[in-house]
Every structure is written in C-alpha cells, then in structure tokens.
Amino acid sequence: MQNNKKNKYYNFKYEPLPRWCSYWYQIHEVLSLQPENVLEIGVGNRIVSEYLKHSNTAVTTLDIDASLQPDVVASVIAMPVPDKSYSVVLAAEILEHLSFEDLKKALKEIYRASKDYAVISLPDCRRIIAVSIKLPLFNWMRFVIKIPFSRQSKTEDAGHFWEIGKKGYSVSRIKKEMRNAEFEILKDYNIVEYPYHHFFILKKK
C-alpha cells in the first residue's frame, strides 16, 4: 500500500508539462521571499522541497499521511509547530481537500506557524483564456483573460470539496477568508501555463 501511494506522485501521466510549470512558480515565489526556512504542507513528489533544499533553504515537510514520510505527521488544521516558526509556509493544491469550514481553521494555523509569509495555490475552475506571445526584440508577454460568469462543468481532480469558480466559491470569498485570517494579500494570479492553478502570495499583518 505504501508503494502505491508513493508511485502515484511519480506517474508521468499525473505530471503533464503544465504541472511542472506550477512547480516552477512555487519555487520562484518562495525563493523570491528570501526565507530562512520553509514549511511545506503536503509532501507530494518532493520536487519543490528537494529543489529548495538544494538552494540552501531549510525545509520542513508536513503531511497527514505517515506513509509519505513527512518530517511532521499532522493535519494542517492542527499543526504541532511553534508560533512564528517558519519564514514561509507553502500550501500548494492542498486546502481544497478540506471542507470550507476546515479551510478557515487551516488559514489561521498557517498564519500562526508563519513568521512572515504564506504561498498558497488553489484550483480555479473558471474558464480562462491564457495567452503567451514572443515577438522579436521583445520579452515574452503573458496574460490571462477570465470569462465572466462561466465555469468548467467538471473539476480536474477528484477529492476536492470546493474550487474557485464553483457555485458559492468565488475568488472574492476566498480572499475574504484569507483577510479574516489576518493576512494581507500581496498579489494573486492564475499562471499562464496552467491557469487552473491560482496563486496567492500572503503577508502577515
């Protein structure tokens, strides 16, 4: 059983090119904050945590699944870590696996564990047009166009209690919960290469 769970995250069909782009954005956003240490919630395939470690960043992994061998076995809604113990807390494509009520608890726990920042990504099932253009003598131009009042009929992954864009879960509602947890939202965006992933860069007030 343990091997089956581990192999899921190393199935190349599970990791199409857009997902690799999402890993790049996770790493980029975390390193841009120049953290002393990072708490990564959700072990996954360890691509992000291993890269950060090789960039001389101290990383602690936390997961509720002991078979994935995280540094800390615990739920994000009750993390046995001291207050303000990590420069950055990273939770990428994790919180949608909680009920919305537990999301509120998780955001407060992330706030408590973070000394400075949090990097969060969530699935966004709204229909989005992503454009990437390269012209001679110019850098790449990338932007997304959100189609109002539209959403995909199905979510991409199983096991999600909610997603941005599904009925009752607007991006404004998600932002409200982040602010209720006392975070300041420095920026948020859908990545052009994989607009299904919506990033939020948060700072403690």
PDB file of C-alpha atoms in Angstrom:
ATOM      1  CA  MET A   1       0.000   0.000   0.000  1.00  0.00           C
ATOM      2  CA  GLN A   2       2.832   2.364   0.842  1.00  0.00           C
ATOM      3  CA  ASN A   3       4.458   1.883  -2.553  1.00  0.00           C
ATOM      4  CA  ASN A   4       1.183   2.515  -4.381  1.00  0.00           C
ATOM      5  CA  LYS A   5       0.742   5.851  -2.652  1.00  0.00           C
ATOM      6  CA  LYS A   6       4.277   6.926  -3.397  1.00  0.00           C
ATOM      7  CA  ASN A   7       4.097   5.838  -7.026  1.00  0.00           C
ATOM      8  CA  LYS A   8       1.015   7.995  -7.630  1.00  0.00           C
ATOM      9  CA  TYR A   9       3.177  11.108  -7.399  1.00  0.00           C
ATOM     10  CA  TYR A  10       5.776   9.709  -9.804  1.00  0.00           C
ATOM     11  CA  ASN A  11       3.308   8.743 -12.518  1.00  0.00           C
ATOM     12  CA  PHE A  12       4.318  10.774 -15.577  1.00  0.00           C
ATOM     13  CA  LYS A  13       0.672  10.951 -16.694  1.00  0.00           C
ATOM     14  CA  TYR A  14      -0.034  12.746 -13.400  1.00  0.00           C
ATOM     15  CA  GLU A  15       2.719  15.268 -14.187  1.00  0.00           C
ATOM     16  CA  PRO A  16       1.990  16.863 -17.585  1.00  0.00           C
ATOM     17  CA  LEU A  17       4.064  19.870 -18.632  1.00  0.00           C
ATOM     18  CA  PRO A  18       1.710  22.486 -17.101  1.00  0.00           C
ATOM     19  CA  ARG A  19       2.142  20.911 -13.652  1.00  0.00           C
ATOM     20  CA  TRP A  20       5.902  21.278 -13.953  1.00  0.00           C
ATOM     21  CA  CYS A  21       5.318  24.955 -14.643  1.00  0.00           C
ATOM     22  CA  SER A  22       3.312  25.129 -11.429  1.00  0.00           C
ATOM     23  CA  TYR A  23       6.275  23.696  -9.506  1.00  0.00           C
ATOM     24  CA  TRP A  24       8.456  26.421 -11.029  1.00  0.00           C
ATOM     25  CA  TYR A  25       6.101  29.120  -9.769  1.00  0.00           C
ATOM     26  CA  GLN A  26       6.041  27.590  -6.287  1.00  0.00           C
ATOM     27  CA  ILE A  27       9.830  27.604  -6.143  1.00  0.00           C
ATOM     28  CA  HIS A  28      10.088  31.079  -7.678  1.00  0.00           C
ATOM     29  CA  GLU A  29       7.616  32.648  -5.269  1.00  0.00           C
ATOM     30  CA  VAL A  30       9.159  31.026  -2.197  1.00  0.00           C
ATOM     31  CA  LEU A  31      12.751  31.916  -3.099  1.00  0.00           C
ATOM     32  CA  SER A  32      11.789  35.484  -4.033  1.00  0.00           C
ATOM     33  CA  LEU A  33      10.804  35.972  -0.381  1.00  0.00           C
ATOM     34  CA  GLN A  34      14.351  35.028   0.716  1.00  0.00           C
ATOM     35  CA  PRO A  35      13.207  32.723   3.518  1.00  0.00           C
ATOM     36  CA  GLU A  36      15.381  31.391   6.305  1.00  0.00           C
ATOM     37  CA  ASN A  37      13.205  28.303   6.484  1.00  0.00           C
ATOM     38  CA  VAL A  38      10.060  26.919   4.864  1.00  0.00           C
ATOM     39  CA  LEU A  39       7.207  24.690   5.974  1.00  0.00           C
ATOM     40  CA  GLU A  40       5.772  22.763   3.024  1.00  0.00           C
ATOM     41  CA  ILE A  41       2.298  21.375   3.688  1.00  0.00           C
ATOM     42  CA  GLY A  42       1.708  18.281   1.565  1.00  0.00           C
ATOM     43  CA  VAL A  43       4.658  16.097   0.596  1.00  0.00           C
ATOM     44  CA  GLY A  44       3.601  15.103  -2.924  1.00  0.00           C
ATOM     45  CA  ASN A  45       6.545  14.129  -5.117  1.00  0.00           C
ATOM     46  CA  ARG A  46       9.101  16.279  -3.222  1.00  0.00           C
ATOM     47  CA  ILE A  47      10.162  18.148  -6.363  1.00  0.00           C
ATOM     48  CA  VAL A  48       9.667  21.541  -4.742  1.00  0.00           C
ATOM     49  CA  SER A  49      11.078  20.671  -1.325  1.00  0.00           C
ATOM     50  CA  GLU A  50      14.170  18.999  -2.786  1.00  0.00           C
ATOM     51  CA  TYR A  51      14.909  21.959  -5.042  1.00  0.00           C
ATOM     52  CA  LEU A  52      14.533  24.361  -2.135  1.00  0.00           C
ATOM     53  CA  LYS A  53      16.870  22.249  -0.009  1.00  0.00           C
ATOM     54  CA  HIS A  54      19.472  22.272  -2.772  1.00  0.00           C
ATOM     55  CA  SER A  55      19.098  26.057  -2.849  1.00  0.00           C
ATOM     56  CA  ASN A  56      20.327  26.122   0.765  1.00  0.00           C
ATOM     57  CA  THR A  57      16.857  26.679   2.199  1.00  0.00           C
ATOM     58  CA  ALA A  58      15.861  24.735   5.292  1.00  0.00           C
ATOM     59  CA  VAL A  59      12.613  22.881   4.568  1.00  0.00           C
ATOM     60  CA  THR A  60      10.274  21.002   6.887  1.00  0.00           C
ATOM     61  CA  THR A  61       7.553  18.881   5.279  1.00  0.00           C
ATOM     62  CA  LEU A  62       4.185  18.202   6.889  1.00  0.00           C
ATOM     63  CA  ASP A  63       1.552  15.722   5.753  1.00  0.00           C
ATOM     64  CA  ILE A  64      -1.330  13.859   7.344  1.00  0.00           C
ATOM     65  CA  ASP A  65      -0.243  10.650   5.568  1.00  0.00           C
ATOM     66  CA  ALA A  66       2.555   8.960   7.519  1.00  0.00           C
ATOM     67  CA  SER A  67       3.318   6.577   4.636  1.00  0.00           C
ATOM     68  CA  LEU A  68       4.686   9.536   2.650  1.00  0.00           C
ATOM     69  CA  GLN A  69       7.332  10.005   5.351  1.00  0.00           C
ATOM     70  CA  PRO A  70       6.988  13.724   6.021  1.00  0.00           C
ATOM     71  CA  ASP A  71       9.088  15.372   8.707  1.00  0.00           C
ATOM     72  CA  VAL A  72       5.901  16.061  10.664  1.00  0.00           C
ATOM     73  CA  VAL A  73       2.801  13.849  10.539  1.00  0.00           C
ATOM     74  CA  ALA A  74      -0.174  16.098  11.215  1.00  0.00           C
ATOM     75  CA  SER A  75      -3.188  17.850   9.755  1.00  0.00           C
ATOM     76  CA  VAL A  76      -2.900  21.425   8.566  1.00  0.00           C
ATOM     77  CA  ILE A  77      -5.760  22.351  10.896  1.00  0.00           C
ATOM     78  CA  ALA A  78      -3.733  21.289  13.964  1.00  0.00           C
ATOM     79  CA  MET A  79      -0.009  21.595  13.285  1.00  0.00           C
ATOM     80  CA  PRO A  80       2.333  20.739  16.178  1.00  0.00           C
ATOM     81  CA  VAL A  81       4.780  23.533  15.376  1.00  0.00           C
ATOM     82  CA  PRO A  82       5.635  26.645  17.409  1.00  0.00           C
ATOM     83  CA  ASP A  83       4.134  30.030  16.628  1.00  0.00           C
ATOM     84  CA  LYS A  84       6.007  32.114  14.040  1.00  0.00           C
ATOM     85  CA  SER A  85       8.472  29.309  13.363  1.00  0.00           C
ATOM     86  CA  TYR A  86       8.766  29.488   9.548  1.00  0.00           C
ATOM     87  CA  SER A  87       9.615  32.392   7.273  1.00  0.00           C
ATOM     88  CA  VAL A  88       7.298  30.993   4.597  1.00  0.00           C
ATOM     89  CA  VAL A  89       4.523  28.421   4.759  1.00  0.00           C
ATOM     90  CA  LEU A  90       3.793  26.791   1.391  1.00  0.00           C
ATOM     91  CA  ALA A  91       0.484  25.027   0.726  1.00  0.00           C
ATOM     92  CA  ALA A  92       0.090  24.210  -2.968  1.00  0.00           C
ATOM     93  CA  GLU A  93      -3.084  22.468  -4.129  1.00  0.00           C
ATOM     94  CA  ILE A  94      -3.799  21.202  -0.627  1.00  0.00           C
ATOM     95  CA  LEU A  95      -6.532  23.255   1.026  1.00  0.00           C
ATOM     96  CA  GLU A  96      -9.289  22.284  -1.425  1.00  0.00           C
ATOM     97  CA  HIS A  97      -9.113  18.787   0.075  1.00  0.00           C
ATOM     98  CA  LEU A  98     -10.593  20.237   3.270  1.00  0.00           C
ATOM     99  CA  SER A  99     -14.166  21.257   3.899  1.00  0.00           C
ATOM    100  CA  PHE A 100     -14.668  25.007   3.644  1.00  0.00           C
ATOM    101  CA  GLU A 101     -15.083  25.250   7.414  1.00  0.00           C
ATOM    102  CA  ASP A 102     -11.753  23.490   7.858  1.00  0.00           C
ATOM    103  CA  LEU A 103     -10.210  25.854   5.304  1.00  0.00           C
ATOM    104  CA  LYS A 104     -10.872  28.686   7.742  1.00  0.00           C
ATOM    105  CA  LYS A 105      -9.109  26.746  10.508  1.00  0.00           C
ATOM    106  CA  ALA A 106      -6.213  25.896   8.200  1.00  0.00           C
ATOM    107  CA  LEU A 107      -5.660  29.533   7.227  1.00  0.00           C
ATOM    108  CA  LYS A 108      -5.483  30.512  10.889  1.00  0.00           C
ATOM    109  CA  GLU A 109      -2.996  27.703  11.552  1.00  0.00           C
ATOM    110  CA  ILE A 110      -0.869  28.768   8.591  1.00  0.00           C
ATOM    111  CA  TYR A 111      -0.938  32.327   9.924  1.00  0.00           C
ATOM    112  CA  ARG A 112       0.129  31.113  13.366  1.00  0.00           C
ATOM    113  CA  ALA A 113       3.021  28.992  12.049  1.00  0.00           C
ATOM    114  CA  SER A 114       4.285  31.659   9.655  1.00  0.00           C
ATOM    115  CA  LYS A 115       6.730  34.313  10.746  1.00  0.00           C
ATOM    116  CA  ASP A 116       6.314  36.421   7.626  1.00  0.00           C
ATOM    117  CA  TYR A 117       4.645  34.952   4.527  1.00  0.00           C
ATOM    118  CA  ALA A 118       2.497  32.218   3.038  1.00  0.00           C
ATOM    119  CA  VAL A 119       2.371  30.975  -0.549  1.00  0.00           C
ATOM    120  CA  ILE A 120      -0.879  29.222  -1.406  1.00  0.00           C
ATOM    121  CA  SER A 121      -2.206  27.829  -4.663  1.00  0.00           C
ATOM    122  CA  LEU A 122      -5.756  26.638  -5.204  1.00  0.00           C
ATOM    123  CA  PRO A 123      -7.647  25.108  -8.127  1.00  0.00           C
ATOM    124  CA  ASP A 124      -9.610  27.620 -10.191  1.00  0.00           C
ATOM    125  CA  CYS A 125     -12.225  26.003 -12.424  1.00  0.00           C
ATOM    126  CA  ARG A 126     -13.352  29.209 -14.137  1.00  0.00           C
ATOM    127  CA  ARG A 127     -12.945  29.303 -17.898  1.00  0.00           C
ATOM    128  CA  ILE A 128      -9.792  31.268 -18.562  1.00  0.00           C
ATOM    129  CA  ILE A 129      -8.039  32.178 -21.803  1.00  0.00           C
ATOM    130  CA  ALA A 130      -4.269  32.102 -21.312  1.00  0.00           C
ATOM    131  CA  VAL A 131      -2.041  33.868 -23.832  1.00  0.00           C
ATOM    132  CA  SER A 132       1.731  33.732 -24.225  1.00  0.00           C
ATOM    133  CA  ILE A 133       3.372  35.726 -27.050  1.00  0.00           C
ATOM    134  CA  LYS A 134       7.015  36.080 -28.082  1.00  0.00           C
ATOM    135  CA  LEU A 135       7.902  38.793 -30.588  1.00  0.00           C
ATOM    136  CA  PRO A 136      11.345  39.590 -31.997  1.00  0.00           C
ATOM    137  CA  LEU A 137      13.297  42.031 -29.803  1.00  0.00           C
ATOM    138  CA  PHE A 138      10.721  41.761 -27.013  1.00  0.00           C
ATOM    139  CA  ASN A 139      10.458  39.606 -23.919  1.00  0.00           C
ATOM    140  CA  TRP A 140       7.657  37.098 -23.537  1.00  0.00           C
ATOM    141  CA  MET A 141       4.252  38.682 -22.947  1.00  0.00           C
ATOM    142  CA  ARG A 142       1.917  36.579 -20.837  1.00  0.00           C
ATOM    143  CA  PHE A 143      -1.605  37.344 -19.661  1.00  0.00           C
ATOM    144  CA  VAL A 144      -4.887  35.666 -18.816  1.00  0.00           C
ATOM    145  CA  ILE A 145      -8.463  36.649 -19.667  1.00  0.00           C
ATOM    146  CA  LYS A 146     -11.160  35.468 -17.280  1.00  0.00           C
ATOM    147  CA  ILE A 147     -14.542  34.810 -18.886  1.00  0.00           C
ATOM    148  CA  PRO A 148     -17.244  36.247 -16.583  1.00  0.00           C
ATOM    149  CA  PHE A 149     -19.967  34.001 -15.180  1.00  0.00           C
ATOM    150  CA  SER A 150     -18.523  30.829 -16.646  1.00  0.00           C
ATOM    151  CA  ARG A 151     -17.054  27.735 -15.119  1.00  0.00           C
ATOM    152  CA  GLN A 152     -15.952  24.311 -16.184  1.00  0.00           C
ATOM    153  CA  SER A 153     -18.619  21.679 -15.698  1.00  0.00           C
ATOM    154  CA  LYS A 154     -16.226  19.247 -14.018  1.00  0.00           C
ATOM    155  CA  THR A 155     -13.311  19.680 -11.673  1.00  0.00           C
ATOM    156  CA  GLU A 156      -9.961  18.392 -12.822  1.00  0.00           C
ATOM    157  CA  ASP A 157      -9.076  16.326  -9.766  1.00  0.00           C
ATOM    158  CA  ALA A 158     -11.093  14.061  -7.516  1.00  0.00           C
ATOM    159  CA  GLY A 159     -11.248  14.592  -3.781  1.00  0.00           C
ATOM    160  CA  HIS A 160     -11.892  18.333  -3.864  1.00  0.00           C
ATOM    161  CA  PHE A 161     -14.558  19.697  -1.538  1.00  0.00           C
ATOM    162  CA  TRP A 162     -14.628  23.011  -3.411  1.00  0.00           C
ATOM    163  CA  GLU A 163     -12.774  25.004  -6.070  1.00  0.00           C
ATOM    164  CA  ILE A 164     -12.581  28.663  -7.010  1.00  0.00           C
ATOM    165  CA  GLY A 165     -15.300  29.310  -9.572  1.00  0.00           C
ATOM    166  CA  LYS A 166     -17.692  26.622  -8.411  1.00  0.00           C
ATOM    167  CA  LYS A 167     -21.055  27.876  -7.211  1.00  0.00           C
ATOM    168  CA  GLY A 168     -20.673  29.647  -3.890  1.00  0.00           C
ATOM    169  CA  TYR A 169     -16.872  29.770  -4.022  1.00  0.00           C
ATOM    170  CA  SER A 170     -15.919  32.978  -5.786  1.00  0.00           C
ATOM    171  CA  VAL A 171     -12.358  34.262  -5.660  1.00  0.00           C
ATOM    172  CA  SER A 172     -13.631  37.210  -3.615  1.00  0.00           C
ATOM    173  CA  ARG A 173     -14.951  34.789  -0.989  1.00  0.00           C
ATOM    174  CA  ILE A 174     -11.581  33.034  -0.796  1.00  0.00           C
ATOM    175  CA  LYS A 175      -9.801  36.366  -0.420  1.00  0.00           C
ATOM    176  CA  LYS A 176     -12.222  37.368   2.326  1.00  0.00           C
ATOM    177  CA  GLU A 177     -11.310  34.252   4.316  1.00  0.00           C
ATOM    178  CA  MET A 178      -7.605  34.988   3.860  1.00  0.00           C
ATOM    179  CA  ARG A 179      -8.128  38.520   5.159  1.00  0.00           C
ATOM    180  CA  ASN A 180     -10.254  37.182   8.021  1.00  0.00           C
ATOM    181  CA  ALA A 181      -7.211  35.111   8.994  1.00  0.00           C
ATOM    182  CA  GLU A 182      -5.310  38.447   9.228  1.00  0.00           C
ATOM    183  CA  PHE A 183      -3.310  38.010   6.021  1.00  0.00           C
ATOM    184  CA  GLU A 184      -2.547  40.828   3.624  1.00  0.00           C
ATOM    185  CA  ILE A 185      -2.796  39.655   0.000  1.00  0.00           C
ATOM    186  CA  LEU A 186       0.313  40.954  -1.748  1.00  0.00           C
ATOM    187  CA  LYS A 187      -0.713  39.527  -5.106  1.00  0.00           C
ATOM    188  CA  ASP A 188      -2.746  36.762  -6.693  1.00  0.00           C
ATOM    189  CA  TYR A 189      -2.768  35.399 -10.216  1.00  0.00           C
ATOM    190  CA  ASN A 190      -3.515  32.429 -12.450  1.00  0.00           C
ATOM    191  CA  ILE A 191      -0.358  31.089 -14.053  1.00  0.00           C
ATOM    192  CA  VAL A 192      -0.466  31.385 -17.830  1.00  0.00           C
ATOM    193  CA  GLU A 193       0.944  27.919 -18.436  1.00  0.00           C
ATOM    194  CA  TYR A 194      -1.649  26.284 -16.156  1.00  0.00           C
ATOM    195  CA  PRO A 195      -4.481  28.720 -15.337  1.00  0.00           C
ATOM    196  CA  TYR A 196      -6.248  26.018 -13.327  1.00  0.00           C
ATOM    197  CA  HIS A 197      -3.738  26.873 -10.570  1.00  0.00           C
ATOM    198  CA  HIS A 198      -4.412  30.195  -8.839  1.00  0.00           C
ATOM    199  CA  PHE A 199      -1.594  31.553  -6.663  1.00  0.00           C
ATOM    200  CA  PHE A 200      -1.897  33.797  -3.609  1.00  0.00           C
ATOM    201  CA  ILE A 201       1.123  35.464  -2.005  1.00  0.00           C
ATOM    202  CA  LEU A 202       0.220  36.444   1.549  1.00  0.00           C
ATOM    203  CA  LYS A 203       1.927  38.505   4.228  1.00  0.00           C
ATOM    204  CA  LYS A 204       1.167  38.601   7.913  1.00  0.00           C
ATOM    205  CA  LYS A 205      -0.218  41.917   9.098  1.00  0.00           C
TER     206      LYS A 205
END
